[in-house]
Amino acid sequence: MKKPTRVNHPPAVELPPGNRALIAPIYQSVKFEFETLAETERFFRGERPGFFYSRASNPTTRQLELLLAELQGRADCLVTGSGVAAIAHTLLALTRQGDHVLCFIETYNPTRYLIRRVLGRFGVTHTMLSIEDAAGIERVLKSQPTRLVIFESPTNPVTKIADLSALTTQARAAGALTVMDNTFAGFHQHGNYDVDLYLHSLTKYASGVGDVLGGAVIGSAELIRSLRADFGVLGATLDPHAAYLILRGLRTYFVRYREQSASAARIAAFLAAHPAVARVHYPGLPAHPRHALAAAQMQDFGTIVSCDLKGGAEAARRFADTLKLFALAASLGSTESLVVTAQMMATRELSAEQQRLSGVTEGTVRLSIGLEDVEDLMADLAAALAAAGS
Ligand SMILES: Cc1ncc(COP(=O)(O)O)c(C=O)c1O
């Protein structure tokens, strides 16, 4: 074999039987082959297991899928190249012309955009309510055939809490699928509710350090199989190296989530007592309007704390610009603390009434609490609140 040939057919090094790596190797390969054409044909006919092309499946991404399914307490999972890809793929795969979708004002902006603009182009209609409008949810589900209900809890950014038991019971009775973007609550929460599909942005708590994008859809074997049918051609695949980084991040998921939630709870209490703050949004605070419901549904209240500053938009600007330890950046759930203002989250798609119902005011700021020392974070917040209040 000449050297130009050799570099394309390097020597294989396989682990001998009885010897294993503690960290599974990254299968950074797009292609897999079988010994013979006959075996390849058997694979295509579904008569033997294996891998062929990583757009459809790959051992490293599969390891991540199996782990996430188990964490969320469902049979199967499909991972995607970003959280938004998981949302888009689910919506596109599950709806057809003439279907109706129930969605909410308090939903991640791109999800609302997908429903309104993308599904709308294909003849899918929708109704958008507030997640707290129990009567409206009941009325729509009883009066209009609905393919799916898509929702979040706690919601972004003002941490409203969906009544999961009521919502899932009513949707089930109406024959509608429930799709929950569970990114804020994490993989260890809400699995005991009758939710059909959980969506996650793996970019957030799974990765933890914000160096990789990823998404997941988790549900029954049957639903995930039906999503997989379109998956290979929609192409929103997660790269194996990204899957490896997310698997690595998940090793510390529980300690991070719990430690960051504990800091968030202290910071929420600190903000609630501060004179420059009009209102704090954190489901762990007894003053939260749905604290009792949140306490019944969740073990950890999460790492997102929002508050409305008394001085409105100007105060929010001074606050965000004065903070030293909170990066003025998108995303959440990473080990460093982050801040975003209402202006950064603004959407022109909502009417004035919908804006009011969203609960976001000009002085709303959202904090994502990281792993820094909580005393340092509170000192930084105190300095920024002094600047905001002055
Ligand atoms: C609730 C929620 N869902 C989905 C996403 C999208 O995730 P990604 O940025 O990985 O596409 C985000 C991102 O901020 C989010 O906050």
Short mmCIF file of N, CA and C in Angstrom, two decimals, residues 19-188:
data_model
loop_
_atom_site.label_atom_id
_atom_site.label_comp_id
_atom_site.label_asym_id
_atom_site.label_seq_id
_atom_site.Cartn_x
_atom_site.Cartn_y
_atom_site.Cartn_z
N ASN A 19 -11.62 -5.16 27.68
CA ASN A 19 -10.93 -3.89 27.93
C ASN A 19 -11.84 -2.78 27.40
N ARG A 20 -12.13 -1.76 28.25
CA ARG A 20 -13.05 -0.72 27.78
C ARG A 20 -12.60 0.66 28.24
N ALA A 21 -12.99 1.67 27.48
CA ALA A 21 -12.73 3.06 27.87
C ALA A 21 -13.83 3.50 28.83
N LEU A 22 -13.46 4.25 29.87
CA LEU A 22 -14.49 4.72 30.82
C LEU A 22 -15.37 5.79 30.19
N ILE A 23 -14.80 6.60 29.32
CA ILE A 23 -15.58 7.56 28.55
C ILE A 23 -15.73 6.97 27.16
N ALA A 24 -16.98 6.83 26.71
CA ALA A 24 -17.20 6.21 25.39
C ALA A 24 -16.51 7.06 24.32
N PRO A 25 -15.92 6.42 23.32
CA PRO A 25 -15.26 7.20 22.27
C PRO A 25 -16.26 8.03 21.48
N ILE A 26 -15.76 9.11 20.88
CA ILE A 26 -16.63 9.90 20.00
C ILE A 26 -16.59 9.23 18.63
N TYR A 27 -17.72 8.81 18.13
CA TYR A 27 -17.76 8.23 16.78
C TYR A 27 -17.85 9.38 15.80
N GLN A 28 -16.70 10.04 15.58
CA GLN A 28 -16.68 11.20 14.69
C GLN A 28 -16.56 10.70 13.26
N SER A 29 -17.56 9.93 12.86
CA SER A 29 -17.57 9.37 11.51
C SER A 29 -18.96 9.57 10.92
N VAL A 30 -18.99 10.03 9.69
CA VAL A 30 -20.28 10.19 9.00
C VAL A 30 -20.73 8.83 8.47
N LYS A 31 -19.74 7.99 8.10
CA LYS A 31 -20.07 6.74 7.40
C LYS A 31 -19.71 5.51 8.24
N PHE A 32 -20.49 4.47 8.06
CA PHE A 32 -20.25 3.16 8.70
C PHE A 32 -20.45 2.11 7.63
N GLU A 33 -19.65 1.04 7.67
CA GLU A 33 -19.87 0.01 6.66
C GLU A 33 -20.08 -1.36 7.28
N PHE A 34 -20.74 -2.22 6.53
CA PHE A 34 -20.90 -3.63 6.90
C PHE A 34 -19.90 -4.43 6.08
N GLU A 35 -19.70 -5.70 6.46
CA GLU A 35 -18.68 -6.52 5.79
C GLU A 35 -18.99 -6.76 4.33
N THR A 36 -20.26 -6.93 4.01
CA THR A 36 -20.63 -7.31 2.63
C THR A 36 -21.84 -6.52 2.16
N LEU A 37 -22.09 -6.57 0.88
CA LEU A 37 -23.29 -5.93 0.32
C LEU A 37 -24.55 -6.60 0.86
N ALA A 38 -24.47 -7.92 1.03
CA ALA A 38 -25.65 -8.65 1.54
C ALA A 38 -26.03 -8.14 2.93
N GLU A 39 -25.00 -7.90 3.79
CA GLU A 39 -25.29 -7.37 5.14
C GLU A 39 -25.84 -5.95 5.06
N THR A 40 -25.30 -5.16 4.12
CA THR A 40 -25.78 -3.78 3.94
C THR A 40 -27.26 -3.81 3.54
N GLU A 41 -27.58 -4.74 2.64
CA GLU A 41 -28.99 -4.85 2.20
C GLU A 41 -29.89 -5.31 3.35
N ARG A 42 -29.38 -6.21 4.18
CA ARG A 42 -30.17 -6.65 5.34
C ARG A 42 -30.45 -5.46 6.26
N PHE A 43 -29.44 -4.59 6.44
CA PHE A 43 -29.61 -3.40 7.27
C PHE A 43 -30.72 -2.52 6.68
N PHE A 44 -30.66 -2.30 5.38
CA PHE A 44 -31.68 -1.43 4.74
C PHE A 44 -33.08 -2.01 4.88
N ARG A 45 -33.16 -3.35 4.89
CA ARG A 45 -34.49 -3.98 5.04
C ARG A 45 -34.93 -4.03 6.51
N GLY A 46 -34.11 -3.49 7.40
CA GLY A 46 -34.45 -3.48 8.84
C GLY A 46 -34.30 -4.84 9.47
N GLU A 47 -33.48 -5.73 8.86
CA GLU A 47 -33.33 -7.09 9.39
C GLU A 47 -32.14 -7.23 10.34
N ARG A 48 -31.32 -6.19 10.44
CA ARG A 48 -30.20 -6.25 11.37
C ARG A 48 -29.92 -4.83 11.91
N PRO A 49 -29.41 -4.74 13.16
CA PRO A 49 -29.10 -3.41 13.69
C PRO A 49 -27.81 -2.87 13.07
N GLY A 50 -27.53 -1.61 13.33
CA GLY A 50 -26.27 -1.04 12.87
C GLY A 50 -26.42 0.43 12.55
N PHE A 51 -25.34 0.98 12.05
CA PHE A 51 -25.31 2.40 11.68
C PHE A 51 -24.79 2.49 10.25
N PHE A 52 -25.26 3.47 9.51
CA PHE A 52 -24.84 3.60 8.12
C PHE A 52 -24.41 5.02 7.78
N TYR A 53 -25.24 6.01 8.18
CA TYR A 53 -24.94 7.40 7.82
C TYR A 53 -25.36 8.29 8.98
N SER A 54 -24.49 9.16 9.45
CA SER A 54 -24.73 9.87 10.72
C SER A 54 -25.82 10.93 10.65
N ARG A 55 -26.29 11.27 9.45
CA ARG A 55 -27.45 12.19 9.42
C ARG A 55 -28.66 11.50 10.03
N ALA A 56 -28.71 10.16 9.88
CA ALA A 56 -29.85 9.40 10.42
C ALA A 56 -29.56 8.88 11.83
N SER A 57 -28.37 8.37 12.06
CA SER A 57 -28.05 7.86 13.40
C SER A 57 -26.55 7.64 13.55
N ASN A 58 -26.10 7.68 14.81
CA ASN A 58 -24.67 7.60 15.11
C ASN A 58 -24.55 7.10 16.56
N PRO A 59 -23.58 6.24 16.87
CA PRO A 59 -23.51 5.68 18.23
C PRO A 59 -23.36 6.74 19.33
N THR A 60 -22.63 7.83 19.08
CA THR A 60 -22.44 8.84 20.13
C THR A 60 -23.73 9.61 20.37
N THR A 61 -24.39 10.01 19.28
CA THR A 61 -25.66 10.74 19.48
C THR A 61 -26.70 9.79 20.08
N ARG A 62 -26.62 8.50 19.71
CA ARG A 62 -27.58 7.53 20.28
C ARG A 62 -27.37 7.38 21.79
N GLN A 63 -26.11 7.39 22.22
CA GLN A 63 -25.84 7.29 23.66
C GLN A 63 -26.49 8.47 24.40
N LEU A 64 -26.39 9.65 23.81
CA LEU A 64 -27.02 10.83 24.41
C LEU A 64 -28.54 10.66 24.43
N GLU A 65 -29.10 10.17 23.33
CA GLU A 65 -30.57 9.99 23.27
C GLU A 65 -31.06 9.03 24.37
N LEU A 66 -30.34 7.92 24.53
CA LEU A 66 -30.78 6.93 25.53
C LEU A 66 -30.70 7.52 26.94
N LEU A 67 -29.64 8.30 27.20
CA LEU A 67 -29.49 8.91 28.53
C LEU A 67 -30.60 9.92 28.80
N LEU A 68 -30.89 10.78 27.81
CA LEU A 68 -31.90 11.83 28.01
C LEU A 68 -33.29 11.23 28.19
N ALA A 69 -33.60 10.17 27.43
CA ALA A 69 -34.91 9.51 27.56
C ALA A 69 -35.07 9.02 28.99
N GLU A 70 -34.00 8.43 29.52
CA GLU A 70 -34.07 7.89 30.88
C GLU A 70 -34.21 9.02 31.92
N LEU A 71 -33.47 10.10 31.72
CA LEU A 71 -33.55 11.22 32.69
C LEU A 71 -34.96 11.80 32.73
N GLN A 72 -35.60 11.92 31.55
CA GLN A 72 -36.93 12.52 31.51
C GLN A 72 -38.03 11.49 31.79
N GLY A 73 -37.65 10.21 31.84
CA GLY A 73 -38.62 9.17 32.18
C GLY A 73 -39.53 8.78 31.03
N ARG A 74 -38.99 8.72 29.82
CA ARG A 74 -39.75 8.28 28.66
C ARG A 74 -38.94 7.24 27.89
N ALA A 75 -39.58 6.62 26.88
CA ALA A 75 -38.95 5.48 26.22
C ALA A 75 -37.86 5.87 25.23
N ASP A 76 -38.02 7.00 24.56
CA ASP A 76 -37.06 7.29 23.50
C ASP A 76 -36.85 8.80 23.34
N CYS A 77 -35.86 9.13 22.53
CA CYS A 77 -35.44 10.53 22.37
C CYS A 77 -34.82 10.69 20.99
N LEU A 78 -34.94 11.89 20.47
CA LEU A 78 -34.31 12.25 19.19
C LEU A 78 -33.54 13.53 19.44
N VAL A 79 -32.24 13.53 19.19
CA VAL A 79 -31.48 14.77 19.41
C VAL A 79 -31.29 15.52 18.10
N THR A 80 -31.21 16.84 18.23
CA THR A 80 -31.16 17.72 17.05
C THR A 80 -30.02 18.74 17.21
N GLY A 81 -29.75 19.46 16.13
CA GLY A 81 -28.61 20.37 16.11
C GLY A 81 -28.76 21.61 16.97
N SER A 82 -29.97 21.93 17.41
CA SER A 82 -30.20 23.06 18.33
C SER A 82 -31.55 22.85 18.99
N GLY A 83 -31.85 23.65 20.01
CA GLY A 83 -33.16 23.57 20.65
C GLY A 83 -34.27 23.97 19.68
N VAL A 84 -33.99 25.00 18.91
CA VAL A 84 -34.99 25.45 17.93
C VAL A 84 -35.25 24.36 16.89
N ALA A 85 -34.24 23.62 16.51
CA ALA A 85 -34.44 22.53 15.55
C ALA A 85 -35.37 21.47 16.13
N ALA A 86 -35.27 21.22 17.43
CA ALA A 86 -36.17 20.24 18.07
C ALA A 86 -37.61 20.73 18.02
N ILE A 87 -37.80 22.03 18.25
CA ILE A 87 -39.15 22.61 18.21
C ILE A 87 -39.68 22.56 16.77
N ALA A 88 -38.86 23.03 15.83
CA ALA A 88 -39.30 23.10 14.42
C ALA A 88 -39.60 21.71 13.88
N HIS A 89 -38.72 20.76 14.19
CA HIS A 89 -38.92 19.42 13.66
C HIS A 89 -40.21 18.81 14.20
N THR A 90 -40.44 18.99 15.49
CA THR A 90 -41.65 18.44 16.12
C THR A 90 -42.90 19.04 15.50
N LEU A 91 -42.90 20.36 15.35
CA LEU A 91 -44.08 21.02 14.79
C LEU A 91 -44.31 20.62 13.34
N LEU A 92 -43.25 20.55 12.56
CA LEU A 92 -43.40 20.20 11.14
C LEU A 92 -43.82 18.74 10.97
N ALA A 93 -43.26 17.87 11.81
CA ALA A 93 -43.55 16.44 11.64
C ALA A 93 -44.96 16.08 12.12
N LEU A 94 -45.49 16.84 13.06
CA LEU A 94 -46.76 16.42 13.67
C LEU A 94 -47.99 17.11 13.09
N THR A 95 -47.81 18.14 12.28
CA THR A 95 -48.99 18.87 11.80
C THR A 95 -49.16 18.75 10.29
N ARG A 96 -50.37 18.94 9.86
CA ARG A 96 -50.67 18.98 8.42
C ARG A 96 -51.71 20.06 8.16
N GLN A 97 -51.91 20.37 6.88
CA GLN A 97 -52.85 21.41 6.48
C GLN A 97 -54.21 21.20 7.16
N GLY A 98 -54.76 22.26 7.70
CA GLY A 98 -56.08 22.17 8.33
C GLY A 98 -56.03 21.92 9.82
N ASP A 99 -54.83 21.52 10.34
CA ASP A 99 -54.71 21.29 11.79
C ASP A 99 -54.77 22.62 12.55
N HIS A 100 -55.15 22.49 13.82
CA HIS A 100 -55.18 23.66 14.71
C HIS A 100 -54.24 23.41 15.89
N VAL A 101 -53.47 24.45 16.25
CA VAL A 101 -52.50 24.36 17.35
C VAL A 101 -52.89 25.37 18.43
N LEU A 102 -52.84 24.94 19.69
CA LEU A 102 -53.05 25.87 20.81
C LEU A 102 -51.68 26.23 21.37
N CYS A 103 -51.40 27.55 21.41
CA CYS A 103 -50.09 27.98 21.93
C CYS A 103 -50.30 29.18 22.85
N PHE A 104 -49.21 29.71 23.39
CA PHE A 104 -49.35 30.71 24.46
C PHE A 104 -48.46 31.93 24.22
N ILE A 105 -48.98 33.05 24.74
CA ILE A 105 -48.25 34.32 24.65
C ILE A 105 -46.89 34.18 25.33
N GLU A 106 -46.89 33.45 26.46
CA GLU A 106 -45.67 33.32 27.26
C GLU A 106 -44.84 32.16 26.73
N THR A 107 -44.44 32.28 25.48
CA THR A 107 -43.67 31.20 24.83
C THR A 107 -42.46 31.83 24.16
N TYR A 108 -41.40 31.05 24.13
CA TYR A 108 -40.16 31.46 23.47
C TYR A 108 -40.48 32.03 22.07
N ASN A 109 -39.97 33.22 21.79
CA ASN A 109 -40.33 33.92 20.54
C ASN A 109 -40.23 33.07 19.28
N PRO A 110 -39.12 32.35 19.04
CA PRO A 110 -39.04 31.56 17.82
C PRO A 110 -40.14 30.48 17.71
N THR A 111 -40.62 29.98 18.83
CA THR A 111 -41.71 28.99 18.77
C THR A 111 -42.97 29.66 18.23
N ARG A 112 -43.26 30.84 18.74
CA ARG A 112 -44.44 31.57 18.25
C ARG A 112 -44.27 31.91 16.77
N TYR A 113 -43.06 32.29 16.38
CA TYR A 113 -42.78 32.62 14.98
C TYR A 113 -43.03 31.40 14.09
N LEU A 114 -42.52 30.26 14.55
CA LEU A 114 -42.69 29.02 13.77
C LEU A 114 -44.18 28.71 13.56
N ILE A 115 -44.96 28.87 14.61
CA ILE A 115 -46.38 28.53 14.51
C ILE A 115 -47.10 29.52 13.60
N ARG A 116 -46.84 30.81 13.85
CA ARG A 116 -47.54 31.85 13.09
C ARG A 116 -47.10 31.89 11.63
N ARG A 117 -45.80 31.98 11.44
CA ARG A 117 -45.29 32.25 10.09
C ARG A 117 -45.06 30.97 9.29
N VAL A 118 -44.41 29.97 9.90
CA VAL A 118 -44.02 28.79 9.11
C VAL A 118 -45.21 27.85 8.96
N LEU A 119 -45.78 27.40 10.08
CA LEU A 119 -46.95 26.50 9.96
C LEU A 119 -48.10 27.22 9.27
N GLY A 120 -48.23 28.53 9.53
CA GLY A 120 -49.29 29.32 8.90
C GLY A 120 -49.22 29.24 7.39
N ARG A 121 -48.01 29.23 6.84
CA ARG A 121 -47.84 29.13 5.38
C ARG A 121 -48.36 27.81 4.83
N PHE A 122 -48.37 26.78 5.67
CA PHE A 122 -48.81 25.45 5.23
C PHE A 122 -50.25 25.16 5.66
N GLY A 123 -50.98 26.20 6.02
CA GLY A 123 -52.41 26.03 6.31
C GLY A 123 -52.73 25.47 7.69
N VAL A 124 -51.79 25.64 8.63
CA VAL A 124 -52.07 25.23 10.02
C VAL A 124 -52.52 26.49 10.78
N THR A 125 -53.66 26.42 11.45
CA THR A 125 -54.16 27.58 12.19
C THR A 125 -53.77 27.46 13.67
N HIS A 126 -53.89 28.55 14.39
CA HIS A 126 -53.56 28.47 15.82
C HIS A 126 -54.42 29.44 16.63
N THR A 127 -54.52 29.16 17.92
CA THR A 127 -55.08 30.09 18.89
C THR A 127 -54.00 30.35 19.92
N MET A 128 -53.81 31.64 20.25
CA MET A 128 -52.79 31.97 21.25
C MET A 128 -53.46 32.60 22.47
N LEU A 129 -53.27 31.98 23.62
CA LEU A 129 -53.87 32.46 24.87
C LEU A 129 -52.76 32.75 25.87
N SER A 130 -53.15 33.23 27.05
CA SER A 130 -52.19 33.30 28.15
C SER A 130 -52.19 31.94 28.85
N ILE A 131 -51.04 31.51 29.30
CA ILE A 131 -50.94 30.21 29.99
C ILE A 131 -51.76 30.22 31.29
N GLU A 132 -52.10 31.40 31.78
CA GLU A 132 -52.90 31.48 33.01
C GLU A 132 -54.41 31.56 32.73
N ASP A 133 -54.80 31.54 31.45
CA ASP A 133 -56.21 31.67 31.08
C ASP A 133 -56.88 30.28 31.08
N ALA A 134 -57.17 29.79 32.29
CA ALA A 134 -57.72 28.43 32.43
C ALA A 134 -59.04 28.28 31.68
N ALA A 135 -59.90 29.30 31.77
CA ALA A 135 -61.22 29.21 31.12
C ALA A 135 -61.05 29.18 29.61
N GLY A 136 -60.14 30.01 29.09
CA GLY A 136 -59.90 30.05 27.64
C GLY A 136 -59.37 28.71 27.13
N ILE A 137 -58.46 28.10 27.88
CA ILE A 137 -57.87 26.81 27.47
C ILE A 137 -58.98 25.77 27.39
N GLU A 138 -59.83 25.75 28.40
CA GLU A 138 -60.92 24.78 28.44
C GLU A 138 -61.88 25.01 27.26
N ARG A 139 -62.20 26.29 27.03
CA ARG A 139 -63.14 26.62 25.96
C ARG A 139 -62.58 26.17 24.60
N VAL A 140 -61.33 26.50 24.32
CA VAL A 140 -60.74 26.17 23.00
C VAL A 140 -60.68 24.66 22.82
N LEU A 141 -60.22 23.96 23.86
CA LEU A 141 -60.06 22.50 23.71
C LEU A 141 -61.41 21.79 23.57
N LYS A 142 -62.45 22.38 24.15
CA LYS A 142 -63.77 21.75 24.04
C LYS A 142 -64.46 22.10 22.72
N SER A 143 -64.11 23.27 22.16
CA SER A 143 -64.90 23.73 21.02
C SER A 143 -64.21 23.53 19.68
N GLN A 144 -62.90 23.31 19.69
CA GLN A 144 -62.19 23.26 18.41
C GLN A 144 -61.24 22.05 18.35
N PRO A 145 -61.43 21.18 17.33
CA PRO A 145 -60.49 20.05 17.22
C PRO A 145 -59.05 20.59 17.16
N THR A 146 -58.19 20.08 18.03
CA THR A 146 -56.83 20.63 18.16
C THR A 146 -55.82 19.51 18.05
N ARG A 147 -54.85 19.67 17.17
CA ARG A 147 -53.83 18.64 16.96
C ARG A 147 -52.84 18.61 18.12
N LEU A 148 -52.38 19.80 18.53
CA LEU A 148 -51.43 19.80 19.64
C LEU A 148 -51.47 21.10 20.43
N VAL A 149 -51.05 20.97 21.68
CA VAL A 149 -50.90 22.12 22.58
C VAL A 149 -49.41 22.21 22.91
N ILE A 150 -48.82 23.37 22.68
CA ILE A 150 -47.39 23.52 22.98
C ILE A 150 -47.22 24.61 24.03
N PHE A 151 -46.45 24.31 25.08
CA PHE A 151 -46.36 25.23 26.22
C PHE A 151 -45.04 25.06 26.96
N GLU A 152 -44.81 26.01 27.88
CA GLU A 152 -43.60 26.00 28.72
C GLU A 152 -44.00 26.21 30.18
N SER A 153 -43.14 25.81 31.09
CA SER A 153 -43.33 26.11 32.51
C SER A 153 -42.03 25.80 33.25
N PRO A 154 -41.49 26.72 34.01
CA PRO A 154 -41.83 28.13 34.11
C PRO A 154 -41.60 28.82 32.76
N THR A 155 -42.37 29.89 32.52
CA THR A 155 -42.27 30.55 31.22
C THR A 155 -41.16 31.59 31.22
N ASN A 156 -40.77 31.94 30.04
CA ASN A 156 -39.69 32.90 29.81
C ASN A 156 -40.29 34.28 29.53
N PRO A 157 -39.92 35.35 30.15
CA PRO A 157 -38.94 35.47 31.22
C PRO A 157 -39.55 35.59 32.63
N VAL A 158 -40.89 35.67 32.75
CA VAL A 158 -41.41 36.04 34.08
C VAL A 158 -41.90 34.83 34.88
N THR A 159 -41.43 33.66 34.53
CA THR A 159 -41.60 32.42 35.31
C THR A 159 -43.05 32.15 35.73
N LYS A 160 -43.98 32.30 34.75
CA LYS A 160 -45.36 31.87 35.06
C LYS A 160 -45.39 30.34 35.08
N ILE A 161 -46.33 29.80 35.81
CA ILE A 161 -46.39 28.34 35.98
C ILE A 161 -47.65 27.80 35.30
N ALA A 162 -47.47 26.82 34.40
CA ALA A 162 -48.62 26.16 33.77
C ALA A 162 -49.20 25.14 34.74
N ASP A 163 -50.52 25.01 34.74
CA ASP A 163 -51.16 23.98 35.56
C ASP A 163 -51.11 22.67 34.76
N LEU A 164 -50.06 21.89 35.01
CA LEU A 164 -49.78 20.73 34.16
C LEU A 164 -50.87 19.66 34.22
N SER A 165 -51.42 19.47 35.40
CA SER A 165 -52.43 18.43 35.54
C SER A 165 -53.69 18.81 34.76
N ALA A 166 -54.15 20.06 34.94
CA ALA A 166 -55.36 20.50 34.24
C ALA A 166 -55.13 20.50 32.73
N LEU A 167 -54.01 21.05 32.31
CA LEU A 167 -53.73 21.19 30.87
C LEU A 167 -53.64 19.82 30.19
N THR A 168 -52.90 18.90 30.80
CA THR A 168 -52.72 17.59 30.15
C THR A 168 -54.02 16.78 30.18
N THR A 169 -54.80 16.93 31.24
CA THR A 169 -56.07 16.19 31.32
C THR A 169 -57.03 16.69 30.24
N GLN A 170 -57.13 18.01 30.12
CA GLN A 170 -58.05 18.58 29.13
C GLN A 170 -57.59 18.26 27.70
N ALA A 171 -56.29 18.32 27.47
CA ALA A 171 -55.78 18.02 26.13
C ALA A 171 -56.03 16.56 25.78
N ARG A 172 -55.79 15.67 26.73
CA ARG A 172 -56.01 14.23 26.49
C ARG A 172 -57.48 13.99 26.16
N ALA A 173 -58.39 14.62 26.93
CA ALA A 173 -59.83 14.43 26.68
C ALA A 173 -60.20 14.95 25.30
N ALA A 174 -59.50 15.99 24.84
CA ALA A 174 -59.83 16.57 23.53
C ALA A 174 -59.08 15.86 22.39
N GLY A 175 -58.24 14.90 22.71
CA GLY A 175 -57.49 14.18 21.67
C GLY A 175 -56.33 14.99 21.10
N ALA A 176 -55.89 15.99 21.86
CA ALA A 176 -54.76 16.82 21.40
C ALA A 176 -53.46 16.33 22.02
N LEU A 177 -52.38 16.34 21.27
CA LEU A 177 -51.06 15.98 21.81
C LEU A 177 -50.53 17.14 22.65
N THR A 178 -49.82 16.83 23.72
CA THR A 178 -49.19 17.89 24.52
C THR A 178 -47.68 17.88 24.26
N VAL A 179 -47.16 19.06 23.96
CA VAL A 179 -45.73 19.23 23.70
C VAL A 179 -45.23 20.29 24.67
N MET A 180 -44.34 19.88 25.57
CA MET A 180 -43.86 20.82 26.60
C MET A 180 -42.39 21.15 26.38
N ASP A 181 -42.11 22.44 26.17
CA ASP A 181 -40.71 22.86 26.15
C ASP A 181 -40.28 22.93 27.61
N ASN A 182 -39.52 21.93 28.03
CA ASN A 182 -39.17 21.75 29.45
C ASN A 182 -37.76 22.27 29.75
N THR A 183 -37.25 23.11 28.85
CA THR A 183 -35.87 23.59 28.99
C THR A 183 -35.61 24.24 30.35
N PHE A 184 -36.54 25.10 30.80
CA PHE A 184 -36.31 25.82 32.05
C PHE A 184 -36.27 24.87 33.26
N ALA A 185 -37.16 23.89 33.27
CA ALA A 185 -37.28 23.02 34.45
C ALA A 185 -36.24 21.91 34.45
N GLY A 186 -35.72 21.55 33.29
CA GLY A 186 -34.68 20.52 33.22
C GLY A 186 -35.22 19.12 33.04
N PHE A 187 -34.31 18.17 32.92
CA PHE A 187 -34.67 16.78 32.56
C PHE A 187 -35.24 15.99 33.73
N HIS A 188 -34.98 16.47 34.95
CA HIS A 188 -35.38 15.70 36.12
C HIS A 188 -36.75 16.12 36.64
#
